[in-house]
mmCIF file of C-alpha atoms in Angstrom:
data_model
loop_
_atom_site.group_PDB
_atom_site.id
_atom_site.type_symbol
_atom_site.label_atom_id
_atom_site.label_comp_id
_atom_site.label_asym_id
_atom_site.label_seq_id
_atom_site.Cartn_x
_atom_site.Cartn_y
_atom_site.Cartn_z
ATOM 1 C CA MET A 24 9.517 17.428 4.006
ATOM 2 C CA LEU A 25 6.162 15.814 4.554
ATOM 3 C CA LEU A 26 6.114 12.135 3.704
ATOM 4 C CA GLN A 27 3.570 9.399 4.143
ATOM 5 C CA ALA A 28 4.184 6.622 6.676
ATOM 6 C CA LEU A 29 2.699 3.273 5.732
ATOM 7 C CA THR A 30 1.014 1.249 8.463
ATOM 8 C CA SER A 31 -1.504 -1.560 8.530
ATOM 9 C CA THR A 32 -4.382 0.832 9.316
ATOM 10 C CA ILE A 33 -6.625 1.864 6.416
ATOM 11 C CA SER A 34 -6.841 5.644 6.663
ATOM 12 C CA PHE A 35 -5.542 8.433 4.495
ATOM 13 C CA PRO A 36 -4.784 11.990 5.716
ATOM 14 C CA ASP A 37 -4.425 15.000 3.426
ATOM 15 C CA PHE A 38 -0.961 14.923 1.936
ATOM 16 C CA HIS A 39 -0.470 17.117 -1.073
ATOM 17 C CA THR A 40 -2.870 14.955 -3.087
ATOM 18 C CA HIS A 41 -0.670 11.954 -2.438
ATOM 19 C CA TYR A 42 -2.171 8.561 -2.950
ATOM 20 C CA HIS A 43 -2.166 5.052 -1.751
ATOM 21 C CA ARG A 44 -4.488 2.164 -1.153
ATOM 22 C CA ARG A 45 -2.824 1.490 2.195
ATOM 23 C CA SER A 46 -2.700 4.054 4.936
ATOM 24 C CA ARG A 47 0.003 6.706 4.927
ATOM 25 C CA LEU A 48 0.698 9.045 7.780
ATOM 26 C CA ASN A 49 2.080 12.517 7.362
ATOM 27 C CA GLY A 50 5.778 12.929 8.056
ATOM 28 C CA VAL A 51 8.285 15.734 7.786
ATOM 29 C CA MET A 52 11.825 15.741 6.450
ATOM 30 C CA SER A 53 14.029 18.695 7.320
ATOM 31 C CA VAL A 54 17.544 19.245 6.033
ATOM 32 C CA HIS A 55 19.532 21.632 8.225
ATOM 33 C CA ARG A 56 22.915 23.109 7.366
ATOM 34 C CA TRP A 57 22.609 26.639 8.606
ATOM 35 C CA ARG A 58 20.776 28.852 11.073
ATOM 36 C CA ARG A 59 17.152 29.582 10.212
ATOM 37 C CA GLU A 60 15.089 32.568 11.313
ATOM 38 C CA ASN A 61 13.512 31.968 14.706
ATOM 39 C CA ARG A 62 9.766 31.669 15.037
ATOM 40 C CA ARG A 63 9.028 32.490 18.654
ATOM 41 C CA MET A 64 6.624 30.234 20.560
ATOM 42 C CA THR A 65 6.693 28.745 23.992
ATOM 43 C CA ILE A 66 5.474 25.263 24.935
ATOM 44 C CA SER A 67 5.312 23.886 28.430
ATOM 45 C CA ALA A 68 7.109 20.713 29.352
ATOM 46 C CA SER A 69 5.026 17.955 30.847
ATOM 47 C CA ASN A 70 5.855 16.679 34.315
ATOM 48 C CA VAL A 71 8.157 13.785 33.514
ATOM 49 C CA GLU A 72 10.444 12.313 36.146
ATOM 50 C CA SER A 73 13.986 12.084 34.803
ATOM 51 C CA SER A 74 14.670 9.031 36.920
ATOM 52 C CA SER A 75 11.911 7.091 35.127
ATOM 53 C CA LEU A 76 13.434 8.048 31.780
ATOM 54 C CA ASN A 77 16.885 6.830 32.827
ATOM 55 C CA ALA A 78 15.476 3.547 34.169
ATOM 56 C CA GLU A 79 13.774 2.680 30.927
ATOM 57 C CA LYS A 80 15.032 -0.537 29.324
ATOM 58 C CA LYS A 81 16.381 0.078 25.827
ATOM 59 C CA ARG A 82 16.821 -2.027 22.680
ATOM 60 C CA LYS A 83 19.247 -1.138 19.894
ATOM 61 C CA VAL A 84 17.809 -0.543 16.429
ATOM 62 C CA VAL A 85 19.312 0.629 13.136
ATOM 63 C CA GLU A 86 17.545 3.380 11.205
ATOM 64 C CA HIS A 87 17.818 3.710 7.383
ATOM 65 C CA ILE A 88 16.890 6.884 5.507
ATOM 66 C CA CYS A 89 16.809 7.059 1.722
ATOM 67 C CA LEU A 90 16.355 10.423 -0.050
ATOM 68 C CA LEU A 91 15.187 10.508 -3.679
ATOM 69 C CA LYS A 92 15.043 13.125 -6.395
ATOM 70 C CA ALA A 93 12.330 12.193 -8.843
ATOM 71 C CA LYS A 94 12.377 13.336 -12.452
ATOM 72 C CA PRO A 95 10.129 16.362 -13.138
ATOM 73 C CA ASN A 96 7.818 14.433 -15.491
ATOM 74 C CA LEU A 97 7.040 11.671 -12.962
ATOM 75 C CA SER A 98 3.355 10.709 -13.390
ATOM 76 C CA GLU A 99 1.048 9.750 -10.513
ATOM 77 C CA GLU A 100 0.895 6.169 -11.770
ATOM 78 C CA GLU A 101 4.712 5.904 -11.886
ATOM 79 C CA GLU A 102 4.964 7.429 -8.432
ATOM 80 C CA ASN A 103 2.422 4.973 -7.054
ATOM 81 C CA ASN A 104 4.291 2.082 -8.627
ATOM 82 C CA MET A 105 7.647 3.189 -7.249
ATOM 83 C CA LEU A 106 6.431 3.664 -3.677
ATOM 84 C CA ASP A 107 4.376 0.467 -3.765
ATOM 85 C CA TYR A 108 7.415 -1.616 -4.614
ATOM 86 C CA LEU A 109 9.602 0.132 -2.020
ATOM 87 C CA TYR A 110 6.991 -0.418 0.660
ATOM 88 C CA THR A 111 6.254 -4.060 -0.104
ATOM 89 C CA SER A 112 9.972 -4.879 -0.207
ATOM 90 C CA GLN A 113 9.685 -5.377 3.609
ATOM 91 C CA TYR A 114 7.669 -8.545 2.935
ATOM 92 C CA GLN A 115 10.372 -10.002 0.692
ATOM 93 C CA MET A 116 13.378 -9.415 2.969
ATOM 94 C CA ARG A 117 14.202 -10.306 6.531
ATOM 95 C CA GLY A 118 15.301 -7.781 9.137
ATOM 96 C CA ILE A 119 12.989 -4.860 8.303
ATOM 97 C CA VAL A 120 10.767 -4.118 11.274
ATOM 98 C CA ALA A 121 9.113 -0.826 10.200
ATOM 99 C CA VAL A 122 8.726 1.305 7.041
ATOM 100 C CA SER A 123 7.617 4.897 6.318
ATOM 101 C CA LEU A 124 7.817 6.574 2.891
ATOM 102 C CA GLY A 125 6.226 9.148 0.661
ATOM 103 C CA ARG A 126 6.421 12.441 -1.158
ATOM 104 C CA ILE A 127 8.211 15.385 0.442
ATOM 105 C CA SER A 128 5.823 18.183 1.248
ATOM 106 C CA ASN A 129 8.093 21.033 2.315
ATOM 107 C CA GLU A 130 11.007 22.434 0.356
ATOM 108 C CA THR A 131 14.501 21.186 1.003
ATOM 109 C CA VAL A 132 17.862 22.641 0.128
ATOM 110 C CA GLU A 133 18.817 19.837 -2.237
ATOM 111 C CA ASN A 134 15.331 19.576 -3.787
ATOM 112 C CA TYR A 135 14.685 16.010 -2.726
ATOM 113 C CA THR A 136 11.182 14.884 -3.680
ATOM 114 C CA HIS A 137 10.652 11.598 -1.823
ATOM 115 C CA ALA A 138 11.943 9.851 1.291
ATOM 116 C CA VAL A 139 12.028 6.332 2.648
ATOM 117 C CA PHE A 140 12.538 5.402 6.313
ATOM 118 C CA MET A 141 13.171 1.813 7.406
ATOM 119 C CA ARG A 142 14.066 0.303 10.733
ATOM 120 C CA PHE A 143 16.294 -2.782 11.067
ATOM 121 C CA GLN A 144 17.275 -4.870 14.078
ATOM 122 C CA ARG A 145 21.029 -4.983 13.406
ATOM 123 C CA LYS A 146 23.739 -3.431 11.237
ATOM 124 C CA GLU A 147 24.210 -6.792 9.556
ATOM 125 C CA ASP A 148 20.552 -6.635 8.390
ATOM 126 C CA VAL A 149 21.200 -3.273 6.721
ATOM 127 C CA ALA A 150 24.254 -4.646 4.942
ATOM 128 C CA LYS A 151 22.281 -7.630 3.627
ATOM 129 C CA PHE A 152 19.474 -5.264 2.613
ATOM 130 C CA TYR A 153 21.735 -3.290 0.304
ATOM 131 C CA GLU A 154 22.925 -6.504 -1.373
ATOM 132 C CA ASN A 155 19.498 -8.212 -1.535
ATOM 133 C CA PRO A 156 18.685 -9.243 -5.148
ATOM 134 C CA PHE A 157 15.007 -8.357 -4.727
ATOM 135 C CA TYR A 158 15.854 -4.830 -3.470
ATOM 136 C CA LEU A 159 18.396 -4.309 -6.247
ATOM 137 C CA LYS A 160 15.760 -5.308 -8.772
ATOM 138 C CA VAL A 161 13.267 -2.893 -7.245
ATOM 139 C CA LEU A 162 15.824 -0.082 -7.541
ATOM 140 C CA LYS A 163 16.718 -0.970 -11.116
ATOM 141 C CA GLU A 164 13.202 -1.486 -12.462
ATOM 142 C CA HIS A 165 10.943 0.679 -10.290
ATOM 143 C CA VAL A 166 13.046 3.491 -8.732
ATOM 144 C CA MET A 167 15.981 4.565 -10.864
ATOM 145 C CA PRO A 168 13.900 4.920 -14.054
ATOM 146 C CA TYR A 169 12.001 7.664 -12.233
ATOM 147 C CA CYS A 170 14.750 9.161 -10.018
ATOM 148 C CA HIS A 171 18.107 10.683 -10.875
ATOM 149 C CA VAL A 172 19.564 10.988 -7.345
ATOM 150 C CA LEU A 173 19.490 8.536 -4.396
ATOM 151 C CA THR A 174 21.130 9.354 -1.014
ATOM 152 C CA ASN A 175 21.303 6.929 1.937
ATOM 153 C CA VAL A 176 21.902 7.669 5.644
ATOM 154 C CA ASP A 177 22.146 4.911 8.317
ATOM 155 C CA TYR A 178 22.575 5.188 12.053
ATOM 156 C CA GLU A 179 22.276 3.093 15.164
ATOM 157 C CA SER A 180 20.047 4.204 18.047
ATOM 158 C CA GLU A 181 17.916 2.893 20.896
ATOM 159 C CA VAL A 182 14.204 2.642 21.612
ATOM 160 C CA GLU A 183 12.099 1.347 24.489
ATOM 161 C CA ASP A 184 12.521 -2.424 24.807
ATOM 162 C CA ASP A 185 8.909 -3.330 24.025
ATOM 163 C CA ILE A 186 7.303 -4.821 20.906
ATOM 164 C CA LEU A 187 5.114 -1.834 20.043
ATOM 165 C CA PRO A 188 7.800 0.898 20.057
ATOM 166 C CA ILE A 189 10.340 -1.410 18.415
ATOM 167 C CA PHE A 190 7.984 -2.280 15.536
ATOM 168 C CA ARG A 191 6.256 1.145 15.565
ATOM 169 C CA LYS A 192 2.876 -0.469 16.059
ATOM 170 C CA GLY A 193 -0.187 0.346 18.140
ATOM 171 C CA GLU A 194 -2.585 3.246 18.310
ATOM 172 C CA GLU A 195 0.091 5.848 18.799
ATOM 173 C CA PHE A 196 1.658 4.994 15.429
ATOM 174 C CA ASN A 197 -1.606 4.873 13.469
ATOM 175 C CA TYR A 198 -1.606 8.653 13.003
ATOM 176 C CA GLY A 199 0.946 11.378 13.199
ATOM 177 C CA VAL A 200 3.817 13.202 11.562
ATOM 178 C CA GLU A 201 7.315 11.957 10.824
ATOM 179 C CA PHE A 202 10.143 14.503 11.187
ATOM 180 C CA VAL A 203 13.560 13.634 9.807
ATOM 181 C CA HIS A 204 16.308 16.072 10.776
ATOM 182 C CA LEU A 205 19.583 15.610 8.884
ATOM 183 C CA ILE A 206 22.673 17.312 10.254
ATOM 184 C CA ALA A 207 26.062 18.028 8.684
ATOM 185 C CA PHE A 208 28.595 18.904 11.408
ATOM 186 C CA ASP A 209 31.758 20.525 10.084
ATOM 187 C CA GLU A 210 34.966 18.562 10.673
ATOM 188 C CA SER A 211 36.256 21.390 12.850
ATOM 189 C CA VAL A 212 33.411 20.916 15.344
ATOM 190 C CA SER A 213 34.584 19.198 18.518
ATOM 191 C CA GLY A 214 33.177 15.853 19.591
ATOM 192 C CA ALA A 215 32.033 17.428 22.862
ATOM 193 C CA HIS A 216 29.985 20.046 20.963
ATOM 194 C CA VAL A 217 28.384 17.369 18.818
ATOM 195 C CA GLU A 218 27.500 15.258 21.844
ATOM 196 C CA ASP A 219 26.100 18.251 23.725
ATOM 197 C CA ALA A 220 23.918 19.287 20.738
ATOM 198 C CA LEU A 221 22.457 15.812 20.278
ATOM 199 C CA LEU A 222 21.884 15.346 24.036
ATOM 200 C CA SER A 223 20.041 18.647 24.166
ATOM 201 C CA LEU A 224 17.701 17.584 21.378
ATOM 202 C CA GLU A 225 17.182 14.134 22.870
ATOM 203 C CA LYS A 226 16.354 15.612 26.262
ATOM 204 C CA LEU A 227 13.892 18.037 24.718
ATOM 205 C CA THR A 228 11.947 15.294 22.901
ATOM 206 C CA LYS A 229 11.603 13.355 26.155
ATOM 207 C CA GLU A 230 10.180 16.393 27.912
ATOM 208 C CA PHE A 231 7.190 16.539 25.591
ATOM 209 C CA PRO A 232 5.457 13.141 25.491
ATOM 210 C CA SER A 233 2.174 14.917 24.721
ATOM 211 C CA LEU A 234 3.703 15.914 21.365
ATOM 212 C CA VAL A 235 6.309 13.240 20.626
ATOM 213 C CA VAL A 236 5.568 9.522 20.194
ATOM 214 C CA GLN A 237 9.164 8.386 19.579
ATOM 215 C CA SER A 238 12.548 9.872 18.750
ATOM 216 C CA THR A 239 15.833 8.291 17.651
ATOM 217 C CA GLN A 240 19.146 9.817 16.650
ATOM 218 C CA GLY A 241 22.675 8.741 15.817
ATOM 219 C CA SER A 242 25.839 9.073 13.799
ATOM 220 C CA ASN A 243 25.695 8.247 10.057
ATOM 221 C CA PHE A 244 27.818 5.129 9.370
ATOM 222 C CA ASN A 245 26.994 4.884 5.664
ATOM 223 C CA LEU A 246 30.425 5.311 4.000
ATOM 224 C CA SER A 247 28.863 5.905 0.564
ATOM 225 C CA SER A 248 27.065 9.054 1.738
ATOM 226 C CA GLN A 249 29.013 11.399 4.004
ATOM 227 C CA ASP A 250 27.072 14.591 3.190
ATOM 228 C CA TYR A 251 25.372 14.208 6.543
ATOM 229 C CA THR A 252 27.130 13.254 9.772
ATOM 230 C CA HIS A 253 24.082 12.673 11.959
ATOM 231 C CA ALA A 254 20.319 12.150 11.720
ATOM 232 C CA VAL A 255 17.281 12.457 13.965
ATOM 233 C CA VAL A 256 13.871 10.887 13.363
ATOM 234 C CA ILE A 257 10.954 12.117 15.500
ATOM 235 C CA ARG A 258 7.411 10.757 15.322
ATOM 236 C CA PHE A 259 4.855 13.414 16.354
ATOM 237 C CA ARG A 260 1.235 12.734 17.350
ATOM 238 C CA SER A 261 -0.140 15.189 14.796
ATOM 239 C CA SER A 262 0.856 17.959 12.391
ATOM 240 C CA GLU A 263 -0.208 20.438 15.041
ATOM 241 C CA ALA A 264 2.144 18.786 17.559
ATOM 242 C CA PHE A 265 4.946 19.036 15.014
ATOM 243 C CA GLU A 266 4.294 22.736 14.367
ATOM 244 C CA MET A 267 4.233 23.483 18.099
ATOM 245 C CA PHE A 268 7.522 21.657 18.682
ATOM 246 C CA VAL A 269 9.555 23.090 15.824
ATOM 247 C CA GLY A 270 8.124 26.567 16.406
ATOM 248 C CA SER A 271 9.037 26.602 20.092
ATOM 249 C CA THR A 272 11.848 28.576 21.647
ATOM 250 C CA GLU A 273 13.055 25.367 23.301
ATOM 251 C CA TYR A 274 13.541 23.618 19.989
ATOM 252 C CA LYS A 275 15.132 26.629 18.370
ATOM 253 C CA ASP A 276 17.622 26.844 21.242
ATOM 254 C CA ALA A 277 18.483 23.160 21.006
ATOM 255 C CA CYS A 278 18.656 23.259 17.240
ATOM 256 C CA SER A 279 20.952 26.278 17.222
ATOM 257 C CA LYS A 280 23.604 24.129 18.877
ATOM 258 C CA THR A 281 23.721 22.020 15.725
ATOM 259 C CA LEU A 282 23.986 25.089 13.496
ATOM 260 C CA THR A 283 26.754 27.064 15.198
#
């Protein structure tokens, strides 16, 4: 699904007539549970030394994804109000280091309409976030009146140990596309298969820095929502970069490991 990512930059790309007085960057949410038809395309990997990737200092972060199903009669004003309050909640609570949110642009299996992505520094920050009185008030007064389903996914991952990638700031994060890939591994799937599938996808994203700004992935530890076992969030440099990546044979091959 395409969703808008809020940053401090004042710009507004085309996004299914979506709104906002702040900037929002296109993003994509994809829910995968089965094999999709392959679209054949080949992209060339850039010349990246694997040793430099391995030597990179890392910092742990915790990613939070919230999927929403808005009521059919949601007005533009109500939608604006809901997303405004969700976005500005980062200024009322400690621990949130980055936020992306917006309306879903592509169809999903479960018919989700909106998505919220937040980054935290620690698991404890996520736990406090769920219990924060301000956030609970936002949900009660500005989200649940307009939505009838809310699903949360949380996972721990790592990013480059530098202020810009940690806080998703800088020129590279001013524009682009957010791709959220949710995975539901069957209980019968071996741990080795899961690890191999995730490593293949992680390796692929690192091979295409001309397309990918940042990628994180991990196991869902949210006990209240076990529909998805793992999640991947990839920030692309543009919608064209996203289309090239997901349409490539390399991505299809890596993705097939999560669907078999």
